[in-house]
Amino acid sequence: MVPGILAAALVSALLHSAGATDTGLLLCLRAPRCGDQMYNPLMQCCDNDTILALNSTSLCGPHCIYWPCFQHCCLESQNQGVLRLKVPGMKPNCRTSPISTICAKIHHPMGD
């Protein structure tokens, strides 16, 4: 049985056993998945098959902080990182996603 349908059936059974006579309409929606795990999109996101908290941060280069649930890091030139917005429902794309921030130049001591 599909996990989402199983969960709806379990909730319905629990409500009925607790004496609830009018459970109303139960919506059967498929739970969002990240790889092989389910996650709560109100509190988490899926980033490259990893579940992250919505307030998680990461670094794009040594000093540029970004939120991987809403942005992704693109190294657009040899020494400059660009943060681009993630478009909901689509995989991050460094060529077509809108720019949210241009990071400071990233120093490469061996490349200068």
Coordinates of C-alpha atoms in Angstrom, one line a residue:
M1 CA 0.0 0.0 0.0
V2 CA 1.2 3.5 -0.8
P3 CA 2.5 5.2 2.4
G4 CA 0.3 8.3 2.0
I5 CA -2.9 6.2 1.6
L6 CA -1.8 4.0 4.6
A7 CA -1.3 7.2 6.7
A8 CA -4.8 8.5 5.8
A9 CA -6.4 5.1 6.6
L10 CA -4.5 5.1 10.0
V11 CA -5.7 8.6 10.9
S12 CA -9.2 7.7 9.9
A13 CA -9.1 4.6 12.1
L14 CA -7.7 6.5 15.0
L15 CA -10.3 9.2 14.8
H16 CA -13.1 6.6 14.6
S17 CA -11.8 4.6 17.5
A18 CA -11.5 7.8 19.6
G19 CA -15.2 8.4 19.1
A20 CA -15.1 11.0 16.4
T21 CA -18.2 10.5 14.2
D22 CA -17.7 13.3 11.7
T23 CA -14.2 13.2 10.4
G24 CA -15.0 15.4 7.4
L25 CA -13.2 15.0 4.2
L26 CA -9.7 13.6 4.5
L27 CA -7.4 14.7 1.7
C28 CA -5.2 11.9 0.4
L29 CA -2.0 13.7 -0.9
R30 CA 1.2 12.0 -1.6
A31 CA 3.9 13.0 1.0
P32 CA 6.9 14.8 -0.5
R33 CA 9.9 12.6 -0.8
C34 CA 13.6 13.3 -0.7
G35 CA 15.4 10.2 -2.1
D36 CA 13.7 7.4 -0.2
Q37 CA 12.6 9.5 2.8
M38 CA 9.4 11.6 3.4
Y39 CA 9.8 15.2 4.7
N40 CA 7.7 18.1 5.9
P41 CA 7.9 20.9 3.4
L42 CA 6.7 23.4 6.0
M43 CA 9.8 22.8 8.1
Q44 CA 12.3 21.1 5.7
C45 CA 13.5 21.0 2.1
C46 CA 15.2 18.4 -0.1
D47 CA 18.6 19.4 -1.4
N48 CA 20.4 16.8 -3.6
D49 CA 18.6 13.9 -1.8
T50 CA 19.4 15.4 1.6
I51 CA 16.7 16.7 4.0
L52 CA 17.6 20.1 5.4
A53 CA 15.9 22.5 7.8
L54 CA 14.5 25.6 6.1
N55 CA 16.9 27.8 8.0
S56 CA 20.0 25.8 7.2
T57 CA 22.9 27.8 5.8
S58 CA 26.0 26.9 3.8
L59 CA 29.0 28.7 2.3
C60 CA 29.6 29.6 -1.4
G61 CA 33.3 30.2 -1.2
P62 CA 35.0 31.3 2.0
H63 CA 32.7 34.1 3.1
C64 CA 29.4 34.0 1.2
I65 CA 26.5 32.5 3.3
Y66 CA 23.4 31.3 1.5
W67 CA 20.2 29.2 2.3
P68 CA 20.4 26.0 0.3
C69 CA 16.6 25.6 0.6
F70 CA 16.0 28.8 -1.4
Q71 CA 19.3 29.5 -3.2
H72 CA 22.2 27.6 -4.9
C73 CA 25.8 28.5 -5.4
C74 CA 27.2 28.8 -8.9
L75 CA 30.9 29.5 -9.5
E76 CA 30.3 31.6 -12.6
S77 CA 33.9 32.5 -13.2
Q78 CA 37.3 31.3 -11.8
N79 CA 37.1 33.7 -8.9
Q80 CA 33.5 34.8 -8.4
G81 CA 30.5 32.9 -6.8
V82 CA 27.0 33.8 -7.7
L83 CA 23.9 32.8 -5.6
R84 CA 20.9 32.0 -7.7
L85 CA 17.4 31.5 -6.5
K86 CA 15.9 28.1 -6.7
V87 CA 12.7 27.9 -8.8
P88 CA 10.1 25.8 -6.9
G89 CA 9.5 22.4 -8.5
M90 CA 12.6 22.6 -10.8
K91 CA 16.2 21.5 -10.3
P92 CA 18.7 24.3 -9.8
N93 CA 20.1 25.7 -13.0
C94 CA 23.1 28.0 -13.0
R95 CA 22.3 29.3 -16.5
T96 CA 18.6 30.2 -16.2
S97 CA 17.8 30.7 -12.5
P98 CA 17.5 34.4 -11.4
I99 CA 20.5 35.9 -9.6
S100 CA 19.9 36.7 -5.9
T101 CA 23.4 37.8 -4.8
I102 CA 26.9 38.1 -6.3
C103 CA 29.4 37.0 -3.8
A104 CA 32.7 38.7 -3.2
K105 CA 35.6 37.5 -5.3
I106 CA 37.0 34.2 -4.1
H107 CA 40.8 34.3 -3.6
H108 CA 42.6 31.4 -5.2
P109 CA 46.3 31.7 -4.0
M110 CA 47.6 29.1 -6.5
G111 CA 45.8 30.6 -9.5
D112 CA 47.0 34.2 -9.2

